[in-house]
Amino acid sequence: MLGLMQDWPLLIHRIIDHAARQHGTREVVSRSVEGPIHRTTYAEVQKRSLKVAQRLARDGIQHGDRVATLAWNTWRHLEAWYGICGTGAIYHTVNPRLFPDQIAWIINHAEDRILLLDLTFVPLVEALAERLPTIERYVILTDAAHMPATKLKNAVAYEDWLAQADGDFRWAELDERTAAGLCYTSGTTGNPKGVLYSHRSNVLHSMALANPDAFNLSSRTAILPVVPLFHANSWSLAFSAPMMGAKLVMPGAKLDGASIYELLETEHCTATAGVPTVWLSLLQYVQNEKKTFSSLEYLLVGGSAAPRALIAAFEAMGINVVHAWGMTEMSPVGSLGAIKESVKDLAPDAILDLKAKQGFAPFGVEMKITNDANEDLPWDGKTFGRLKVAGCSVTSSYFRVDEKVLDDKGFFDTGDVATIDANGYMQITDRAKDVIKSGGEWISSIELENLAVGHPDVAEAAVIGVAHPKWDERPLLVIVPKPGTHPTRESLIAYMTGKIAKWWMPDDVQFVSEIPHTATGKINKLRLRDEFADYKLPEV
Ligand code: AMP
């Protein structure tokens, strides 16, 4: 027997409609790409996203078509997302930090028909345009006054394009399983792979993440997502913030410590979200300039492992730091480190250790760790295995790739190696391909990096495995010193001694001015290994 409740499909445009109705005057504040701070409201965003939808329909965009965006976090990008999927088309976020060849490859693979782009990216796209045969029109996210002279096909200023619509448009009626968004993984090996979100998966994911033990959003929150809309579905914040009526503060193109600090303060933000490198630079800024936070209560960090020292530094300023883990394939959040009742009375140091773990899965995500025979491993906080996930917002296959990605039990292999403790807190030990295999045992590169970053003179640390005649691989620690400091190999080894097993100690330390990063802000181990390809460990 079926229930007798209404069939109310979980569609993304219902979120912006709700925000306009219930939180219509709540602000969306952006640092515009043109420079000045721009202010609008959810009521306005909804009206203009209807115009986007109407305008796209007039340009011939149909259900299932892909419309690409190459843009920073601003109100225009937000409107575009809602407008695109409200027509039944698919927003395809392109990460501008990818290599130009990858950008062209992705746009061609997705067969995008229209590209909406920020002024910043006009030169990049002009250089690529010849290789983008599927793009019929370029919409530059600016107004007539700032529109550059460009030969891009059918180029138009977004504001002019939008002015041709009156917003008298009905959202498309769709099955909730209709594709809504497309985001390619950064693809450090091989071609990037497209993850195709549905309306339903995005709505469910955003609902799960709005909760107190997740992003803790409410109509009183003011959140600044430093995480870009083009990185892993913006961790759902483009949906969960309007869903809850939280004020959205969009940083545009300026993501340096000083600019982020300024926006956090002037807009009285209570929450923010971003990757560890962003927080390392914000921390350096506030420490150097002796600044304090007047309204910030909650800081979400994820995308790569957050060093314990980083968490401790923000917690010492009275900010609740929540460490999250996830991946593009998971919409993207898979776990968050709120403090459960069962652990809340632990000593402050133990709480910090726990916060450095990647946390527990919210409703909608099931996780397990397995051995190579796909047998479940115990949740004892020590045994590590392959981390596998299933859930309502986890991918079931990649876009246009004929490859099985789920195991026989319907779980997706994340490629991460992790432990899970008795309280359900998961800890990433490493990427399966980055773990250092020394004498048949595994050494976690992440754990060594997190430890090294606690040294007072270290700005950033990376650990890679280097070939060793006896042990197969041994760890090499690569350090970027803080400006004006000169840490030595000996001081680092002394600092780490006693804090890790003896055999985990890096065999050597190298100092560099910069560590390479991927397009999503992670340490690029592949490139780092290339850079140290000729390096030989010192003979002991
Ligand atoms: P992406 O799809 O670009 O978000 O990359 C996903 C991968 O980033 C995961 O499979 C992890 O290897 C890594 N990652 C994300 N968050 C964390 C975290 N908090 N700690 C450690 N690794 C992380």
Coordinates of C-alpha atoms in Angstrom, one line a residue, residues 108-463:
N108 CA 33.9 19.3 -25.4
H109 CA 33.2 16.1 -23.4
A110 CA 30.1 17.8 -21.9
E111 CA 29.1 19.3 -25.2
D112 CA 28.2 22.6 -23.5
R113 CA 26.1 24.9 -25.7
I114 CA 26.5 28.2 -23.9
L115 CA 29.3 29.4 -21.7
L116 CA 28.7 32.1 -19.0
L117 CA 32.1 33.5 -17.9
D118 CA 33.5 36.2 -15.7
L119 CA 35.5 39.1 -17.1
T120 CA 38.7 37.5 -15.6
F121 CA 38.4 34.6 -17.9
V122 CA 37.8 36.4 -21.2
P123 CA 41.5 36.1 -22.3
L124 CA 41.7 32.5 -21.3
V125 CA 38.5 31.6 -23.3
E126 CA 39.5 33.7 -26.3
A127 CA 42.7 31.6 -26.5
L128 CA 40.6 28.4 -26.4
A129 CA 37.5 29.4 -28.4
E130 CA 38.7 27.8 -31.7
R131 CA 38.8 24.5 -29.9
L132 CA 35.3 24.8 -28.4
P133 CA 33.0 23.9 -31.4
T134 CA 29.9 23.1 -29.3
I135 CA 29.7 26.6 -27.7
E136 CA 27.1 28.7 -29.6
R137 CA 27.2 31.8 -27.4
Y138 CA 29.3 33.4 -24.8
V139 CA 27.6 35.4 -22.0
I140 CA 30.0 37.6 -20.1
L141 CA 28.9 38.1 -16.5
T142 CA 29.1 41.9 -16.5
D143 CA 27.1 44.9 -17.6
A144 CA 27.4 47.1 -20.8
A145 CA 29.7 49.6 -19.1
H146 CA 32.3 46.9 -18.4
M147 CA 31.8 44.8 -21.5
P148 CA 35.2 44.2 -23.3
A149 CA 35.6 44.3 -27.0
T150 CA 35.7 40.6 -27.9
K151 CA 35.4 38.3 -30.9
L152 CA 33.9 35.5 -28.9
K153 CA 30.9 34.0 -30.8
N154 CA 27.6 35.9 -30.2
A155 CA 29.2 37.5 -27.1
V156 CA 26.8 39.5 -25.0
A157 CA 26.9 41.2 -21.6
Y158 CA 24.9 39.2 -19.1
E159 CA 23.0 42.3 -17.9
D160 CA 22.0 43.2 -21.5
W161 CA 21.0 39.6 -22.2
L162 CA 18.9 39.5 -19.0
A163 CA 17.3 42.8 -19.8
Q164 CA 15.7 41.2 -22.8
A165 CA 13.6 38.9 -20.5
D166 CA 10.7 40.0 -18.2
G167 CA 10.8 37.0 -15.9
D168 CA 7.3 35.8 -16.8
F169 CA 8.4 32.2 -16.9
R170 CA 7.3 29.0 -15.3
W171 CA 9.9 26.6 -13.9
A172 CA 10.2 23.4 -15.9
E173 CA 8.1 20.5 -14.5
L174 CA 10.6 17.8 -14.0
D175 CA 11.0 14.3 -12.5
E176 CA 13.2 14.9 -9.3
R177 CA 15.8 12.5 -10.7
T178 CA 16.4 14.8 -13.6
A179 CA 20.1 15.8 -14.0
A180 CA 20.8 19.3 -12.6
G181 CA 24.5 19.8 -12.3
L182 CA 27.7 18.5 -13.8
C183 CA 31.1 18.7 -12.1
Y184 CA 34.3 17.0 -13.3
T185 CA 36.8 15.6 -10.8
S186 CA 40.2 17.2 -11.1
G187 CA 41.7 14.1 -12.7
T188 CA 45.3 14.0 -11.5
T189 CA 45.7 10.9 -13.6
G190 CA 43.9 10.3 -16.9
N191 CA 41.0 12.4 -18.1
P192 CA 38.7 14.2 -15.7
K193 CA 35.5 12.4 -15.0
G194 CA 32.0 14.0 -14.9
V195 CA 29.8 13.6 -11.8
L196 CA 26.2 14.3 -12.7
Y197 CA 24.0 15.5 -9.8
S198 CA 20.2 15.2 -9.9
H199 CA 17.7 17.7 -8.5
R200 CA 16.8 15.1 -5.8
S201 CA 20.4 14.3 -4.8
N202 CA 21.2 18.0 -4.4
V203 CA 18.1 18.8 -2.4
L204 CA 18.5 15.9 -0.1
H205 CA 22.2 16.6 0.4
S206 CA 21.6 20.3 1.1
M207 CA 18.9 19.4 3.7
A208 CA 21.2 17.0 5.4
L209 CA 24.0 19.6 5.5
A210 CA 22.0 22.4 6.9
N211 CA 21.7 20.7 10.3
P212 CA 23.4 21.6 13.6
D213 CA 25.9 18.8 13.5
A214 CA 26.8 19.7 9.9
F215 CA 26.9 23.3 8.7
N216 CA 24.7 24.5 11.5
L217 CA 22.8 26.9 9.2
S218 CA 19.7 29.0 10.2
S219 CA 18.0 32.2 9.2
R220 CA 20.4 34.0 11.6
T221 CA 23.6 32.7 10.0
A222 CA 25.7 34.8 7.7
I223 CA 28.0 32.5 5.8
L224 CA 30.9 33.3 3.5
P225 CA 31.7 30.3 1.2
V226 CA 35.3 30.7 0.2
V227 CA 34.9 27.3 -1.5
P228 CA 34.2 28.2 -5.1
L229 CA 31.0 27.2 -6.8
F230 CA 33.3 25.4 -9.3
H231 CA 34.8 23.2 -6.6
A232 CA 32.7 20.1 -5.8
N233 CA 29.3 21.6 -6.1
S234 CA 30.4 24.4 -3.7
W235 CA 29.9 21.9 -0.8
S236 CA 26.1 22.5 -1.4
L237 CA 26.2 26.0 0.1
A238 CA 24.5 27.6 -2.9
F239 CA 21.5 25.5 -2.0
S240 CA 21.6 24.9 1.8
A241 CA 22.1 28.7 2.6
P242 CA 19.0 29.9 0.7
M243 CA 17.1 26.9 1.9
M244 CA 17.7 28.1 5.5
G245 CA 17.5 31.8 4.8
A246 CA 21.2 32.3 5.7
K247 CA 22.8 35.5 4.5
L248 CA 25.3 34.6 1.7
V249 CA 28.5 36.6 1.4
M250 CA 30.3 35.8 -1.9
P251 CA 34.0 36.7 -2.1
G252 CA 34.3 37.1 -5.9
A253 CA 37.9 36.8 -7.2
K254 CA 39.7 37.9 -4.1
L255 CA 40.5 35.0 -1.9
D256 CA 43.7 36.2 -0.1
G257 CA 43.8 36.5 3.7
A258 CA 43.3 40.3 3.9
S259 CA 40.3 40.3 1.5
I260 CA 38.5 37.4 3.2
Y261 CA 39.2 38.9 6.7
E262 CA 37.7 42.3 5.5
L263 CA 34.5 40.7 4.2
L264 CA 34.1 38.5 7.3
E265 CA 34.2 41.6 9.5
T266 CA 32.3 44.1 7.4
E267 CA 29.5 41.7 6.7
H268 CA 29.4 40.3 10.3
C269 CA 29.8 36.7 9.1
T270 CA 29.1 34.0 11.6
A271 CA 30.3 31.1 9.5
T272 CA 32.7 30.4 6.7
A273 CA 33.9 27.4 4.6
G274 CA 37.0 26.6 2.7
V275 CA 40.1 24.5 2.1
P276 CA 43.1 24.4 4.6
T277 CA 45.4 26.5 2.3
V278 CA 42.9 29.4 2.5
W279 CA 42.7 29.2 6.3
L280 CA 46.5 29.0 6.5
S281 CA 46.8 32.3 4.7
L282 CA 44.0 33.9 6.7
L283 CA 45.7 32.7 9.9
Q284 CA 49.0 34.2 8.8
Y285 CA 47.2 37.5 8.0
V286 CA 45.4 37.8 11.4
Q287 CA 48.6 36.8 13.3
N288 CA 50.8 39.2 11.4
E289 CA 48.4 42.1 11.6
K290 CA 47.3 41.3 15.1
K291 CA 43.6 41.1 14.1
T292 CA 40.7 39.5 15.9
F293 CA 37.4 38.2 14.7
S294 CA 34.3 40.0 16.0
S295 CA 31.5 37.8 14.7
L296 CA 32.9 34.5 13.3
E297 CA 31.7 31.5 15.3
Y298 CA 32.0 28.5 12.9
L299 CA 34.7 27.6 10.4
L300 CA 34.3 24.7 8.1
V301 CA 37.5 23.2 6.7
G302 CA 37.8 20.3 4.2
G303 CA 38.9 19.3 0.7
S304 CA 42.2 18.1 2.2
A305 CA 43.4 17.2 5.6
A306 CA 43.3 20.1 8.1
P307 CA 46.4 20.1 10.3
R308 CA 45.7 19.9 14.0
A309 CA 47.7 23.0 14.6
L310 CA 45.5 25.0 12.2
I311 CA 42.4 23.8 14.0
A312 CA 43.9 24.6 17.4
A313 CA 44.8 28.1 16.3
F314 CA 41.3 29.0 15.2
E315 CA 39.7 27.3 18.3
A316 CA 42.0 29.4 20.5
M317 CA 40.3 32.4 19.0
G318 CA 36.9 31.0 20.2
I319 CA 35.9 29.7 16.8
N320 CA 34.3 26.3 16.5
V321 CA 36.3 24.5 13.7
V322 CA 34.5 21.6 12.0
H323 CA 36.6 19.4 9.8
A324 CA 34.8 17.8 6.9
W325 CA 35.7 15.2 4.3
G326 CA 34.1 14.4 1.0
M327 CA 34.6 14.2 -2.7
T328 CA 33.0 15.5 -5.9
E329 CA 31.4 12.1 -6.3
M330 CA 29.6 12.6 -3.0
S331 CA 27.9 16.0 -3.8
P332 CA 30.5 16.4 -2.0
V333 CA 30.3 16.0 1.8
G334 CA 30.7 12.5 3.4
S335 CA 31.6 13.3 7.0
L336 CA 31.8 16.2 9.5
G337 CA 33.5 16.4 12.9
A338 CA 30.9 17.8 15.3
I339 CA 31.3 16.7 18.9
K340 CA 28.9 13.9 19.9
E341 CA 27.5 13.5 23.4
S342 CA 29.6 10.4 23.9
V343 CA 32.9 12.3 23.5
K344 CA 32.0 15.8 24.7
D345 CA 33.6 15.3 28.2
L346 CA 37.0 14.4 26.8
A347 CA 40.0 16.5 27.9
P348 CA 40.6 19.6 25.6
D349 CA 43.6 17.9 24.0
A350 CA 41.6 14.8 23.2
I351 CA 38.8 16.9 21.7
L352 CA 41.4 18.5 19.5
D353 CA 42.7 15.1 18.4
L354 CA 39.1 14.2 17.5
K355 CA 38.5 17.4 15.6
A356 CA 41.6 16.6 13.5
K357 CA 39.8 13.5 12.4
Q358 CA 37.4 13.8 9.4
G359 CA 34.3 13.1 11.5
F360 CA 31.2 11.0 11.1
A361 CA 28.7 10.5 8.3
P362 CA 25.5 12.6 8.2
F363 CA 22.2 10.9 7.4
G364 CA 22.2 9.9 3.8
V365 CA 25.7 8.6 3.8
E366 CA 26.8 5.1 4.8
M367 CA 30.4 4.3 5.1
K368 CA 32.6 1.3 5.8
I369 CA 36.2 0.3 5.6
T370 CA 37.2 -2.9 3.9
N371 CA 40.2 -5.1 3.1
D372 CA 41.3 -6.1 -0.4
A373 CA 38.8 -9.0 -0.3
N374 CA 36.0 -6.4 0.3
E375 CA 35.4 -7.7 3.9
D376 CA 34.3 -5.2 6.5
L377 CA 37.0 -4.1 8.9
P378 CA 36.4 -3.3 12.6
W379 CA 35.6 0.2 13.8
D380 CA 38.4 0.3 16.4
G381 CA 40.2 3.5 15.4
K382 CA 43.3 1.5 14.5
T383 CA 42.6 -0.9 11.7
F384 CA 42.8 0.9 8.4
G385 CA 41.3 -0.1 5.1
R386 CA 39.7 1.2 1.9
L387 CA 37.0 3.7 2.6
K388 CA 33.7 2.9 0.7
V389 CA 30.5 4.8 0.7
A390 CA 26.9 4.6 -0.4
G391 CA 24.0 7.0 -0.2
C392 CA 21.4 9.2 -1.8
S393 CA 23.9 11.8 -3.0
V394 CA 26.7 9.4 -4.0
T395 CA 27.5 8.8 -7.7
S396 CA 26.4 5.6 -9.3
S397 CA 28.5 6.1 -12.5
Y398 CA 30.4 8.8 -14.3
F399 CA 29.0 10.9 -17.2
R400 CA 29.5 9.1 -20.5
V401 CA 32.0 6.6 -19.1
D402 CA 31.2 3.0 -19.5
E403 CA 32.8 1.7 -16.4
K404 CA 31.3 0.0 -13.3
V405 CA 32.2 2.1 -10.2
L406 CA 30.1 0.4 -7.5
D407 CA 31.0 -2.9 -5.9
D408 CA 28.6 -5.8 -5.6
K409 CA 27.0 -4.3 -2.5
G410 CA 26.5 -1.0 -4.2
F411 CA 29.4 0.8 -2.5
F412 CA 31.7 3.3 -4.2
D413 CA 35.4 3.0 -3.5
T414 CA 36.6 6.5 -2.5
G415 CA 40.3 5.7 -3.2
D416 CA 41.0 6.9 0.4
V417 CA 42.4 4.8 3.2
A418 CA 40.9 5.4 6.6
T419 CA 40.2 4.2 10.1
I420 CA 36.8 4.5 11.9
D421 CA 36.7 4.5 15.7
A422 CA 34.0 3.1 18.0
N423 CA 32.2 6.4 18.1
G424 CA 31.9 6.5 14.3
Y425 CA 34.6 9.1 13.7
M426 CA 36.5 8.4 10.5
Q427 CA 40.1 9.4 9.9
I428 CA 41.7 9.6 6.5
T429 CA 45.1 7.9 6.7
D430 CA 46.0 8.8 3.1
R431 CA 45.0 8.6 -0.5
A432 CA 45.6 4.9 -1.5
K433 CA 48.2 6.1 -4.0
D434 CA 50.0 8.5 -1.7
V435 CA 50.5 6.2 1.3
I436 CA 54.2 5.4 1.8
K437 CA 54.9 1.7 1.7
S438 CA 57.9 1.1 3.9
G439 CA 59.0 -2.5 4.5
G440 CA 55.5 -3.9 3.9
E441 CA 54.0 -1.4 6.4
W442 CA 52.1 1.8 5.6
I443 CA 53.1 5.3 6.7
S444 CA 50.5 8.0 6.5
S445 CA 51.8 11.0 4.6
I446 CA 49.0 13.1 5.9
E447 CA 49.9 12.5 9.5
L448 CA 53.5 13.5 9.0
E449 CA 52.4 16.7 7.1
N450 CA 50.0 17.7 9.9
L451 CA 52.7 17.2 12.5
A452 CA 55.3 19.2 10.6
V453 CA 53.0 22.1 10.1
G454 CA 52.9 22.5 13.9
H455 CA 56.5 23.6 13.9
P456 CA 56.6 27.4 14.4
D457 CA 58.7 28.1 11.3
V458 CA 56.7 25.9 8.8
A459 CA 54.2 27.5 6.4
E460 CA 53.4 24.4 4.5
A461 CA 54.6 20.7 4.5
A462 CA 54.2 17.8 2.1
V463 CA 55.5 14.2 2.4

